[in-house]
Amino acid sequence: MGERGSVSTPRPPGAASAPLQLCTCCGEPLAPGTDVCPRCNTDVRGGATSQAARSALVLGLIGLAVMPIVFSVPAIIMAVRARREIARNPGLHGRDAAGWGLATGIMGTVLGLLLILTVVLGIVSPGS
């Protein structure tokens, strides 16, 4: 008896077998022509990813975690730059990273401004 879930289909003699493509993230075997892994939703088409999109995401996350305004404003700038770059080059990946970089950059900027406002209000009106 074979392993559970394994099915063997006979191939005609002389037929070349297509190379097995695996997901780059989870290793799931993929059907020929598959663009997205059905198991982990990873884009398996390949191609270049925008460095500006990656930078925007990293800066946005650092801005949320460490220094809101210092890293969040550059994250917004890099995200807008990445979105324009991706719009000009359809084969370039990273649209989601640019979107998340923009979102985290905006959240970090708002958080930083609220932090500054809280400190200023605390200095102007110290305890009653």
PDB file of C-alpha atoms in Angstrom:
ATOM      1  CA  MET A   1       0.000   0.000   0.000  1.00  0.00           C
ATOM      2  CA  GLY A   2       1.215   3.496  -0.804  1.00  0.00           C
ATOM      3  CA  GLU A   3       1.190   6.506   1.434  1.00  0.00           C
ATOM      4  CA  ARG A   4      -2.102   8.123   2.238  1.00  0.00           C
ATOM      5  CA  GLY A   5      -3.016  10.799  -0.294  1.00  0.00           C
ATOM      6  CA  SER A   6      -0.512   9.719  -2.933  1.00  0.00           C
ATOM      7  CA  VAL A   7      -1.991   8.913  -6.310  1.00  0.00           C
ATOM      8  CA  SER A   8       0.026   7.555  -9.165  1.00  0.00           C
ATOM      9  CA  THR A   9      -1.187   8.219 -12.690  1.00  0.00           C
ATOM     10  CA  PRO A  10       0.344   6.261 -15.551  1.00  0.00           C
ATOM     11  CA  ARG A  11       2.189   8.308 -18.169  1.00  0.00           C
ATOM     12  CA  PRO A  12       2.182   7.403 -21.833  1.00  0.00           C
ATOM     13  CA  PRO A  13       5.514   6.003 -22.968  1.00  0.00           C
ATOM     14  CA  GLY A  14       7.861   8.685 -24.256  1.00  0.00           C
ATOM     15  CA  ALA A  15       5.945  11.546 -22.604  1.00  0.00           C
ATOM     16  CA  ALA A  16       8.194  14.061 -20.920  1.00  0.00           C
ATOM     17  CA  SER A  17       7.220  14.903 -17.385  1.00  0.00           C
ATOM     18  CA  ALA A  18       6.899  18.562 -16.469  1.00  0.00           C
ATOM     19  CA  PRO A  19       9.297  19.644 -13.739  1.00  0.00           C
ATOM     20  CA  LEU A  20       7.595  19.786 -10.365  1.00  0.00           C
ATOM     21  CA  GLN A  21       7.263  23.354  -9.097  1.00  0.00           C
ATOM     22  CA  LEU A  22       7.256  23.904  -5.338  1.00  0.00           C
ATOM     23  CA  CYS A  23       6.052  26.906  -3.360  1.00  0.00           C
ATOM     24  CA  THR A  24       8.975  29.071  -2.279  1.00  0.00           C
ATOM     25  CA  CYS A  25       7.403  29.608   1.130  1.00  0.00           C
ATOM     26  CA  CYS A  26       5.838  26.336   2.322  1.00  0.00           C
ATOM     27  CA  GLY A  27       7.166  23.799  -0.214  1.00  0.00           C
ATOM     28  CA  GLU A  28       3.696  22.747  -1.397  1.00  0.00           C
ATOM     29  CA  PRO A  29       3.741  21.088  -4.869  1.00  0.00           C
ATOM     30  CA  LEU A  30       2.055  23.383  -7.385  1.00  0.00           C
ATOM     31  CA  ALA A  31       0.142  22.630 -10.560  1.00  0.00           C
ATOM     32  CA  PRO A  32       1.713  23.974 -13.757  1.00  0.00           C
ATOM     33  CA  GLY A  33       0.714  27.584 -14.404  1.00  0.00           C
ATOM     34  CA  THR A  34      -0.171  28.324 -10.785  1.00  0.00           C
ATOM     35  CA  ASP A  35       0.449  31.940  -9.762  1.00  0.00           C
ATOM     36  CA  VAL A  36      -0.500  31.734  -6.072  1.00  0.00           C
ATOM     37  CA  CYS A  37       0.098  28.872  -3.657  1.00  0.00           C
ATOM     38  CA  PRO A  38      -3.289  27.439  -2.558  1.00  0.00           C
ATOM     39  CA  ARG A  39      -1.895  26.575   0.878  1.00  0.00           C
ATOM     40  CA  CYS A  40      -0.146  29.786   2.014  1.00  0.00           C
ATOM     41  CA  ASN A  41      -1.240  32.358  -0.648  1.00  0.00           C
ATOM     42  CA  THR A  42       2.356  33.170  -1.625  1.00  0.00           C
ATOM     43  CA  ASP A  43       2.847  34.749  -5.039  1.00  0.00           C
ATOM     44  CA  VAL A  44       5.043  32.231  -6.884  1.00  0.00           C
ATOM     45  CA  ARG A  45       5.298  34.020 -10.223  1.00  0.00           C
ATOM     46  CA  GLY A  46       8.743  35.317  -9.398  1.00  0.00           C
ATOM     47  CA  GLY A  47      10.148  38.609 -10.496  1.00  0.00           C
ATOM     48  CA  ALA A  48      11.745  41.596  -8.856  1.00  0.00           C
ATOM     49  CA  THR A  49      10.361  43.287  -5.756  1.00  0.00           C
ATOM     50  CA  SER A  50      10.554  47.028  -5.244  1.00  0.00           C
ATOM     51  CA  GLN A  51      13.264  47.902  -2.730  1.00  0.00           C
ATOM     52  CA  ALA A  52      11.415  51.133  -1.949  1.00  0.00           C
ATOM     53  CA  ALA A  53       8.356  49.087  -0.925  1.00  0.00           C
ATOM     54  CA  ARG A  54      10.424  46.940   1.423  1.00  0.00           C
ATOM     55  CA  SER A  55      12.115  50.018   2.868  1.00  0.00           C
ATOM     56  CA  ALA A  56       8.755  51.721   3.423  1.00  0.00           C
ATOM     57  CA  LEU A  57       7.431  48.722   5.314  1.00  0.00           C
ATOM     58  CA  VAL A  58      10.542  48.400   7.490  1.00  0.00           C
ATOM     59  CA  LEU A  59      10.628  52.135   8.242  1.00  0.00           C
ATOM     60  CA  GLY A  60       6.917  52.137   9.059  1.00  0.00           C
ATOM     61  CA  LEU A  61       7.270  49.245  11.496  1.00  0.00           C
ATOM     62  CA  ILE A  62      10.307  50.817  13.157  1.00  0.00           C
ATOM     63  CA  GLY A  63       8.367  54.069  13.371  1.00  0.00           C
ATOM     64  CA  LEU A  64       5.529  52.356  15.203  1.00  0.00           C
ATOM     65  CA  ALA A  65       7.867  50.521  17.561  1.00  0.00           C
ATOM     66  CA  VAL A  66      10.663  52.984  18.326  1.00  0.00           C
ATOM     67  CA  MET A  67      10.584  56.604  17.148  1.00  0.00           C
ATOM     68  CA  PRO A  68       7.267  57.516  15.551  1.00  0.00           C
ATOM     69  CA  ILE A  69       7.946  60.720  13.631  1.00  0.00           C
ATOM     70  CA  VAL A  70      11.620  60.101  12.847  1.00  0.00           C
ATOM     71  CA  PHE A  71      10.922  56.881  10.915  1.00  0.00           C
ATOM     72  CA  SER A  72       7.256  57.262   9.958  1.00  0.00           C
ATOM     73  CA  VAL A  73       7.563  60.322   7.720  1.00  0.00           C
ATOM     74  CA  PRO A  74      10.307  58.692   5.594  1.00  0.00           C
ATOM     75  CA  ALA A  75       8.119  55.547   5.453  1.00  0.00           C
ATOM     76  CA  ILE A  76       5.297  57.579   3.904  1.00  0.00           C
ATOM     77  CA  ILE A  77       7.683  59.136   1.371  1.00  0.00           C
ATOM     78  CA  MET A  78       9.180  55.747   0.428  1.00  0.00           C
ATOM     79  CA  ALA A  79       5.732  54.142   0.145  1.00  0.00           C
ATOM     80  CA  VAL A  80       4.480  56.822  -2.246  1.00  0.00           C
ATOM     81  CA  ARG A  81       7.693  56.484  -4.277  1.00  0.00           C
ATOM     82  CA  ALA A  82       7.287  52.684  -4.357  1.00  0.00           C
ATOM     83  CA  ARG A  83       3.658  52.881  -5.463  1.00  0.00           C
ATOM     84  CA  ARG A  84       4.624  55.166  -8.364  1.00  0.00           C
ATOM     85  CA  GLU A  85       7.502  52.859  -9.314  1.00  0.00           C
ATOM     86  CA  ILE A  86       5.239  49.786  -9.266  1.00  0.00           C
ATOM     87  CA  ALA A  87       2.597  51.596 -11.332  1.00  0.00           C
ATOM     88  CA  ARG A  88       5.238  52.391 -13.993  1.00  0.00           C
ATOM     89  CA  ASN A  89       6.619  48.812 -14.037  1.00  0.00           C
ATOM     90  CA  PRO A  90       3.793  46.222 -14.082  1.00  0.00           C
ATOM     91  CA  GLY A  91       6.221  43.309 -13.591  1.00  0.00           C
ATOM     92  CA  LEU A  92       7.492  44.725 -10.314  1.00  0.00           C
ATOM     93  CA  HIS A  93       6.163  43.217  -7.082  1.00  0.00           C
ATOM     94  CA  GLY A  94       5.687  44.871  -3.697  1.00  0.00           C
ATOM     95  CA  ARG A  95       2.358  46.660  -3.962  1.00  0.00           C
ATOM     96  CA  ASP A  96       1.124  45.183  -0.670  1.00  0.00           C
ATOM     97  CA  ALA A  97       4.366  46.049   1.136  1.00  0.00           C
ATOM     98  CA  ALA A  98       4.105  49.631  -0.128  1.00  0.00           C
ATOM     99  CA  GLY A  99       0.496  49.834   1.065  1.00  0.00           C
ATOM    100  CA  TRP A 100       1.379  48.514   4.521  1.00  0.00           C
ATOM    101  CA  GLY A 101       4.386  50.836   4.650  1.00  0.00           C
ATOM    102  CA  LEU A 102       2.094  53.771   3.910  1.00  0.00           C
ATOM    103  CA  ALA A 103      -0.444  52.640   6.524  1.00  0.00           C
ATOM    104  CA  THR A 104       2.164  52.083   9.260  1.00  0.00           C
ATOM    105  CA  GLY A 105       3.824  55.381   8.353  1.00  0.00           C
ATOM    106  CA  ILE A 106       0.553  57.270   8.742  1.00  0.00           C
ATOM    107  CA  MET A 107      -0.248  55.488  12.011  1.00  0.00           C
ATOM    108  CA  GLY A 108       3.236  56.230  13.353  1.00  0.00           C
ATOM    109  CA  THR A 109       2.955  59.896  12.406  1.00  0.00           C
ATOM    110  CA  VAL A 110      -0.428  60.220  14.124  1.00  0.00           C
ATOM    111  CA  LEU A 111       0.931  58.387  17.162  1.00  0.00           C
ATOM    112  CA  GLY A 112       3.961  60.692  17.274  1.00  0.00           C
ATOM    113  CA  LEU A 113       1.822  63.815  17.011  1.00  0.00           C
ATOM    114  CA  LEU A 114      -0.433  62.570  19.814  1.00  0.00           C
ATOM    115  CA  LEU A 115       2.633  61.865  21.928  1.00  0.00           C
ATOM    116  CA  ILE A 116       3.993  65.374  21.332  1.00  0.00           C
ATOM    117  CA  LEU A 117       0.560  66.887  22.082  1.00  0.00           C
ATOM    118  CA  THR A 118       0.364  64.918  25.340  1.00  0.00           C
ATOM    119  CA  VAL A 119       3.812  66.117  26.440  1.00  0.00           C
ATOM    120  CA  VAL A 120       3.031  69.752  25.569  1.00  0.00           C
ATOM    121  CA  LEU A 121      -0.295  69.633  27.405  1.00  0.00           C
ATOM    122  CA  GLY A 122       1.444  68.048  30.397  1.00  0.00           C
ATOM    123  CA  ILE A 123       4.009  70.874  30.512  1.00  0.00           C
ATOM    124  CA  VAL A 124       1.457  73.656  30.047  1.00  0.00           C
ATOM    125  CA  SER A 125      -0.977  72.411  32.659  1.00  0.00           C
ATOM    126  CA  PRO A 126       0.882  70.381  35.267  1.00  0.00           C
ATOM    127  CA  GLY A 127      -1.280  68.725  37.937  1.00  0.00           C
ATOM    128  CA  SER A 128      -3.967  70.737  39.647  1.00  0.00           C
TER     129      SER A 128
END
